[in-house]
mmCIF file of C-alpha atoms in Angstrom:
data_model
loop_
_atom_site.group_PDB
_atom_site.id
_atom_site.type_symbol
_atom_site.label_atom_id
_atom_site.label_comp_id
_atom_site.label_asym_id
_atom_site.label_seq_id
_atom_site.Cartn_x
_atom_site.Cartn_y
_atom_site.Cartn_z
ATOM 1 C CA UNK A 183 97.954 108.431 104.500
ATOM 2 C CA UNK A 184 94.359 108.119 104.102
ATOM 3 C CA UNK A 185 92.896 105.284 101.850
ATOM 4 C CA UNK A 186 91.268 104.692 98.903
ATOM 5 C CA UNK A 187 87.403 106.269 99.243
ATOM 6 C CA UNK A 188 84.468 105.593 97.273
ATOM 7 C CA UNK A 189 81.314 107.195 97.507
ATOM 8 C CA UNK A 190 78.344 106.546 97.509
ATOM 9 C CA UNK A 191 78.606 103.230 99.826
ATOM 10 C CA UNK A 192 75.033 102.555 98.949
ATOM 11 C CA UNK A 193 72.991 102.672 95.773
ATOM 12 C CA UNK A 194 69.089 101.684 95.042
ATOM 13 C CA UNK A 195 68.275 102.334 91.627
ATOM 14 C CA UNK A 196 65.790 100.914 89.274
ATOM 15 C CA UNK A 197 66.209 98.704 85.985
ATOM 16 C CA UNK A 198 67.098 101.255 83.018
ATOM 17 C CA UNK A 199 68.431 103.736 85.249
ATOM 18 C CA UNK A 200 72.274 104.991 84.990
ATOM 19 C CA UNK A 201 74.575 105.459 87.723
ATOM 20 C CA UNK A 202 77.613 106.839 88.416
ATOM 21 C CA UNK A 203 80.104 105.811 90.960
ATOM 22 C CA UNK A 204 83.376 107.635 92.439
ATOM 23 C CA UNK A 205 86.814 106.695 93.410
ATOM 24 C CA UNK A 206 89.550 108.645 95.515
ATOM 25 C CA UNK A 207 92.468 106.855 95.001
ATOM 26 C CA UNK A 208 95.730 106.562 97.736
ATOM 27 C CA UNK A 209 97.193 110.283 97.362
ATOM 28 C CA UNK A 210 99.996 109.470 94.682
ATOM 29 C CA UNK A 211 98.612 106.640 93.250
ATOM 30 C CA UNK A 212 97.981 107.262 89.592
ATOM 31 C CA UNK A 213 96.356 103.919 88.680
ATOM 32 C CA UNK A 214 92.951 103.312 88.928
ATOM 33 C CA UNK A 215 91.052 99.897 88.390
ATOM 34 C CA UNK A 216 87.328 98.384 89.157
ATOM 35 C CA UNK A 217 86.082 95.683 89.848
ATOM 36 C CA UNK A 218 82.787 94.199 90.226
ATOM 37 C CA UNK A 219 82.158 91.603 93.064
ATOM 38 C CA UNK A 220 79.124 88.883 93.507
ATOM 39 C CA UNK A 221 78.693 85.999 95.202
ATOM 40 C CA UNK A 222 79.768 82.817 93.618
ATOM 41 C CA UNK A 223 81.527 84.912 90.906
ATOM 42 C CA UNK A 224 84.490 86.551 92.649
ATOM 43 C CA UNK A 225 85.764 89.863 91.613
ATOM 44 C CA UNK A 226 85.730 90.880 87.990
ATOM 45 C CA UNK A 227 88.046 93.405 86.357
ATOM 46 C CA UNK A 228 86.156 96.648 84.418
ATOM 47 C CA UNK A 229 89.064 98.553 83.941
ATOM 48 C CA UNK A 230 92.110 100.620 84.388
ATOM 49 C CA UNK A 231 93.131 104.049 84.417
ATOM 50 C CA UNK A 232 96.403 105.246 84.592
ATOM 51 C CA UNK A 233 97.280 109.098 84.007
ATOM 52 C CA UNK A 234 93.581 109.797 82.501
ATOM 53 C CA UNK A 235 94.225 106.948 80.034
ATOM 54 C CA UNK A 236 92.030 103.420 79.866
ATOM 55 C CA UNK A 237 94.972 101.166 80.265
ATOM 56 C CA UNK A 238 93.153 97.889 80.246
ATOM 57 C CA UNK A 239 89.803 96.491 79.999
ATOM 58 C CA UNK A 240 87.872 93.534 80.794
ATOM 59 C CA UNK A 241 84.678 91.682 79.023
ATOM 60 C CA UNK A 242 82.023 94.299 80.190
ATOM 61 C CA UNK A 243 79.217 95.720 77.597
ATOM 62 C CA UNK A 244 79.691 99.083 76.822
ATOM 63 C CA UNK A 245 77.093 99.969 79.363
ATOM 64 C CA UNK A 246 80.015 100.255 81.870
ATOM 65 C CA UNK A 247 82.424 102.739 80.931
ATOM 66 C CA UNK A 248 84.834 105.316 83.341
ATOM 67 C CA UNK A 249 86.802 108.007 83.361
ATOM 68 C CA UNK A 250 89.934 109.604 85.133
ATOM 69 C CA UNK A 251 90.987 112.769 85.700
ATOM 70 C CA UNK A 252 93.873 114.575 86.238
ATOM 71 C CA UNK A 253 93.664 114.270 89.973
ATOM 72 C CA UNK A 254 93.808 110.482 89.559
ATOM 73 C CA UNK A 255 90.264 110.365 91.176
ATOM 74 C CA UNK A 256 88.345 107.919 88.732
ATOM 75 C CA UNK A 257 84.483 107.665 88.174
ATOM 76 C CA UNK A 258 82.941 104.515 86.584
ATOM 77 C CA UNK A 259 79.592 104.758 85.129
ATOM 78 C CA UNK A 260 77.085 102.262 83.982
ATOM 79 C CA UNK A 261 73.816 103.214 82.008
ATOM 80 C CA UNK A 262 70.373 101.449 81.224
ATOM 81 C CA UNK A 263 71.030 99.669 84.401
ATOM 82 C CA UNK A 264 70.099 95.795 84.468
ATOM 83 C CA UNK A 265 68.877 93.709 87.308
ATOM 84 C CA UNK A 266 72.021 91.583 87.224
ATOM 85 C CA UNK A 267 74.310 94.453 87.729
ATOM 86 C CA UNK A 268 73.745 94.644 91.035
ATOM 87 C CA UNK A 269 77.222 94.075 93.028
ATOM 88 C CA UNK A 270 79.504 95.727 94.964
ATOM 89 C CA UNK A 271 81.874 97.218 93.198
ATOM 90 C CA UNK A 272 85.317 97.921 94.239
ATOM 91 C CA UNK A 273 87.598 100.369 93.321
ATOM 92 C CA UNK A 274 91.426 100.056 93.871
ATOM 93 C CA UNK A 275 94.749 101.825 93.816
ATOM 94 C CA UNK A 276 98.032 101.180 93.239
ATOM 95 C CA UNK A 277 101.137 103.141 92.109
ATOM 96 C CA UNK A 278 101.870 101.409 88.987
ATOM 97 C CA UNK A 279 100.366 97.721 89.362
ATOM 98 C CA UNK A 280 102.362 96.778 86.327
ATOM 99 C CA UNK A 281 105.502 97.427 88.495
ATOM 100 C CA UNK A 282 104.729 97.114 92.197
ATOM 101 C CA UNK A 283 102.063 94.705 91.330
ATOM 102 C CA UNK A 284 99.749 95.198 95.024
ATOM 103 C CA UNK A 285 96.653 97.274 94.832
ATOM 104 C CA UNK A 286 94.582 98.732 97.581
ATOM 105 C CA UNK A 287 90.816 98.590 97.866
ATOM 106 C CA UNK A 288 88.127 100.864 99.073
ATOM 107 C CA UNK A 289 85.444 99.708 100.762
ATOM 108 C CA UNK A 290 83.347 99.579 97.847
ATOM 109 C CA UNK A 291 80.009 100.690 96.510
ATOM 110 C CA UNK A 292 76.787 98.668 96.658
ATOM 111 C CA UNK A 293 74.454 98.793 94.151
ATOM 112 C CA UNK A 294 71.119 97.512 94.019
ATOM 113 C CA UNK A 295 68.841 97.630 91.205
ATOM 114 C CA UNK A 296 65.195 97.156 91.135
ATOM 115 C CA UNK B 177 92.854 80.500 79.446
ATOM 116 C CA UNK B 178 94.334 82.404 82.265
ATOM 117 C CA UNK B 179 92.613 81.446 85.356
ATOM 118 C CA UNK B 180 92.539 80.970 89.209
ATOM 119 C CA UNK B 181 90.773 78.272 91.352
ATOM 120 C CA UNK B 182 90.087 78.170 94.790
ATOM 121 C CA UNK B 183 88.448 74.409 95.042
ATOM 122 C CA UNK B 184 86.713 75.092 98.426
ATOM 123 C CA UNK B 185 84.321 77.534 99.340
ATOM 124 C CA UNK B 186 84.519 77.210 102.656
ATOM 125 C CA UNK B 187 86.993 76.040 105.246
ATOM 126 C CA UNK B 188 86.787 75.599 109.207
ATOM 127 C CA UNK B 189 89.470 75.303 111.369
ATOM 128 C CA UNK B 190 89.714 75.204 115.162
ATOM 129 C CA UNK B 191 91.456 78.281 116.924
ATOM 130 C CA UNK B 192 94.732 77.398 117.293
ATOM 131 C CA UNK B 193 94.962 74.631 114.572
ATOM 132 C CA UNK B 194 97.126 75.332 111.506
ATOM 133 C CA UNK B 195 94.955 76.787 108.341
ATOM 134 C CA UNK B 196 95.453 76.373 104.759
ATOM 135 C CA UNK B 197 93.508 77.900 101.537
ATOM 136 C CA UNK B 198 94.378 76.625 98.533
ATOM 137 C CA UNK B 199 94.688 78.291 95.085
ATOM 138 C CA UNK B 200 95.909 76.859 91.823
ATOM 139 C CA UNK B 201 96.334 78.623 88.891
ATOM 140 C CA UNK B 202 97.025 78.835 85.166
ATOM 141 C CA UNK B 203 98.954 81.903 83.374
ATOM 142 C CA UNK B 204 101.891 81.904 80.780
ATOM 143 C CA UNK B 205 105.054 82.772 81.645
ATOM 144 C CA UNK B 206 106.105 83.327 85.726
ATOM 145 C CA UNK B 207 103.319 84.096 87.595
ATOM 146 C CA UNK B 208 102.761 87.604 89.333
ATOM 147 C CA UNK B 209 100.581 85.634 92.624
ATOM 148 C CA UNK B 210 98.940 87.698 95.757
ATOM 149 C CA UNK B 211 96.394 86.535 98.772
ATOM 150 C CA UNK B 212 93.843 89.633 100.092
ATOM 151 C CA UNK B 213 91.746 89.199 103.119
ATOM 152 C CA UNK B 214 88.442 90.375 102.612
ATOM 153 C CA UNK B 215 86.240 91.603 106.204
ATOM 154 C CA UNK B 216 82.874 91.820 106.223
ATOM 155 C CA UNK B 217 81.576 95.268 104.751
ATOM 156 C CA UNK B 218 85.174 96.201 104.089
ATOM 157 C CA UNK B 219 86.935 96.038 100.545
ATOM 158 C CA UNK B 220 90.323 94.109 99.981
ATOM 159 C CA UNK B 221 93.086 93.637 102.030
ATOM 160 C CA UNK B 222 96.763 92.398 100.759
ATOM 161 C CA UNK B 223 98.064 90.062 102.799
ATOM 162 C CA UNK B 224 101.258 89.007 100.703
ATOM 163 C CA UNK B 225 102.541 88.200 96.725
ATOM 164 C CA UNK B 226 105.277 86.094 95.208
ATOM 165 C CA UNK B 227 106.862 87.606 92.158
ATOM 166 C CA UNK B 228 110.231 85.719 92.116
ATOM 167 C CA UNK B 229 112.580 84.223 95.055
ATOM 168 C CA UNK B 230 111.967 81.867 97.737
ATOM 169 C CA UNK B 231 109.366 80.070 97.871
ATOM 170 C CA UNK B 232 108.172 80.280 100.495
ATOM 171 C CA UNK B 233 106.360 84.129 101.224
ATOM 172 C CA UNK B 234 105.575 85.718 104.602
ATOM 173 C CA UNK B 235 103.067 88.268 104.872
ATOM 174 C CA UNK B 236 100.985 89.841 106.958
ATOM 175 C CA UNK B 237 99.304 88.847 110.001
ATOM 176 C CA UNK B 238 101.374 85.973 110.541
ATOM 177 C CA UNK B 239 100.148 84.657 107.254
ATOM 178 C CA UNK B 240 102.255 82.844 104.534
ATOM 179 C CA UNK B 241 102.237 80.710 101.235
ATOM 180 C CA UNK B 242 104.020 78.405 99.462
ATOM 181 C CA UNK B 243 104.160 78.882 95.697
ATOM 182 C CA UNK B 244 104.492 75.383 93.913
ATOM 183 C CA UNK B 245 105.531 75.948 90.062
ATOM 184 C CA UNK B 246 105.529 71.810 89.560
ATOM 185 C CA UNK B 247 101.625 71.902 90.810
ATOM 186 C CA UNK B 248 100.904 75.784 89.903
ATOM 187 C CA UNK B 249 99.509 76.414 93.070
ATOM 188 C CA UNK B 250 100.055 79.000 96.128
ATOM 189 C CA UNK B 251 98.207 77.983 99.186
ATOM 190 C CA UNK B 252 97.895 80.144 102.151
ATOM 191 C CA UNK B 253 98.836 79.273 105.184
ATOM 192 C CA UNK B 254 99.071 80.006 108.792
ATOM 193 C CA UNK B 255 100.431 78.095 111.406
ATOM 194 C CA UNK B 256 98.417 78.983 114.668
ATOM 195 C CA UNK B 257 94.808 80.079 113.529
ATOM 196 C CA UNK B 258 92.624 82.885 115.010
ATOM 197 C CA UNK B 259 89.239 83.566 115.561
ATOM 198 C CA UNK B 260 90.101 86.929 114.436
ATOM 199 C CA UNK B 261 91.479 85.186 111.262
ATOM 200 C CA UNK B 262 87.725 84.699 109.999
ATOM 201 C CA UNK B 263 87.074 86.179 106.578
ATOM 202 C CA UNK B 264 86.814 86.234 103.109
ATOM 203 C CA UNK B 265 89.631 85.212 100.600
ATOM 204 C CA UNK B 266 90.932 85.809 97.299
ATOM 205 C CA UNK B 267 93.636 84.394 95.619
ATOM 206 C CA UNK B 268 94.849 86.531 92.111
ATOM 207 C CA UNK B 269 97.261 86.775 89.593
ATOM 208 C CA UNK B 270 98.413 88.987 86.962
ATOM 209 C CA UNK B 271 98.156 88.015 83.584
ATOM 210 C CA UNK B 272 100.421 88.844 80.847
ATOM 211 C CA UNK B 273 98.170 91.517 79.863
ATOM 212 C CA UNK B 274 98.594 93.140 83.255
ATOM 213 C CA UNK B 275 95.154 91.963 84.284
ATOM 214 C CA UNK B 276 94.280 90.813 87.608
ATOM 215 C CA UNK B 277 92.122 87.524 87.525
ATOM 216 C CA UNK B 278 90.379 86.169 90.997
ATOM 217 C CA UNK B 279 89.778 82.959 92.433
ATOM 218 C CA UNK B 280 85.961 83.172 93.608
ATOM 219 C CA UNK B 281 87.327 83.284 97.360
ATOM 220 C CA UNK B 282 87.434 81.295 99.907
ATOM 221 C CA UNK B 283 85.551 81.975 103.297
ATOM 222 C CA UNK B 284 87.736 81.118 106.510
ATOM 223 C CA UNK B 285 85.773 80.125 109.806
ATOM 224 C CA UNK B 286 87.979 79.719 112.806
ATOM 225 C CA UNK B 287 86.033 78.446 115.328
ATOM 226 C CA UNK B 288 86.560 78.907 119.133
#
């Protein structure tokens, strides 16, 4: 089975700019979350999707928001980009991880922002 | 608050040595607990999760962790380190909201 796939790997974009990032999840997952990862700060939930339908949330602005579709592939998008949001951010997949409860990570996307 | 800690950023160990990385945590209710492995330009990894049952949990890689509901913790451990073992990681659990929280990881150097 292939993995979970996110493109692009890398991003360089400047302050104010929006960006939009994409997720293939494990074929048959239907949940969808993000994460964003920096040093010192660990990984921090966005959000999940589950059957086109924002399941969950964390304490992002509204600048970050995302979006699945029927396939179960998931885009997250963040507008009037900020110097701190640069990260890597992670995408992961899991069945149902209210049942199962493991996910499984792509190899993430980095952004940069000037 | 929900939350995870892993108190050290970074441990050594000497190939061959036994390794631990601790986590403690705080949630209500039983505790949904997993370990991931994180490589170097590489996302997550699972390595292993306690949900309910013994204890003690085996997982991959030779990997395992004790789960400690007196101390709420759930160190990792191996018993025979690697230098292949050297990585990044992350302790989690899921909260009763379904949300996965994230220790601030842990980087592993085995040394040789």
């Amino acid at each position: 089975k292939a993995g979970v796939t996110q493109t692009p790997r890398y991003l360089i974009k400047t302050r104010g700019q929006q960006v939009t990032l994409s997720c293939s999840p494990i074929s048959g997952h239907r949940s969808v979350s993000w994460y964003q990862q920096t040093p010192g700060q660990g990984l921090q939930f966005l959000f999940e999707y589950f059957s086109e339908t924002q399941r969950n949330k964390g304490n992002f602005p509204g600048r970050f928001s995302g979006r699945q579709f029927s396939n179960s592939r998931s885009e997250m998008n963040v507008s009037t980009l900020e110097l701190g949001d640069s990260a890597l951010y992670l995408c992961a997949s899991s069945l149902d991880p209210r049942r199962e409860g493991e996910q499984f990570f792509g190899p993430g996307t980095r952004l940069t922002v000037l | 608050a929900q939350s995870v800690a892993q108190p050290e950023d970074q441990v050594n160990v000497a190939e061959g040595n036994p390794l631990t990385v601790k986590c403690t945590y705080s949630v209500s209710g039983n505790p949904y607990l997993f370990w991931y492995v994180q490589y170097p330009n590489r996302g997550l990894q699972f390595l292993l999760k306690y949900i309910t049952g013994d204890n003690l949990v085996k997982g991959s890689y030779g990997f395992e962790a004790e789960f400690n509901k007196s101390q709420t913790s759930f160190h990792l451990k191996k018993p025979s380190a690697l230098v292949s073992d050297s990585a990044l990681y992350f302790c989690a659990v899921r909260d009763t909201a379904y949300k996965y929280i994230f220790g601030t990881g842990t980087r592993l150097k085995v040394l040789a």
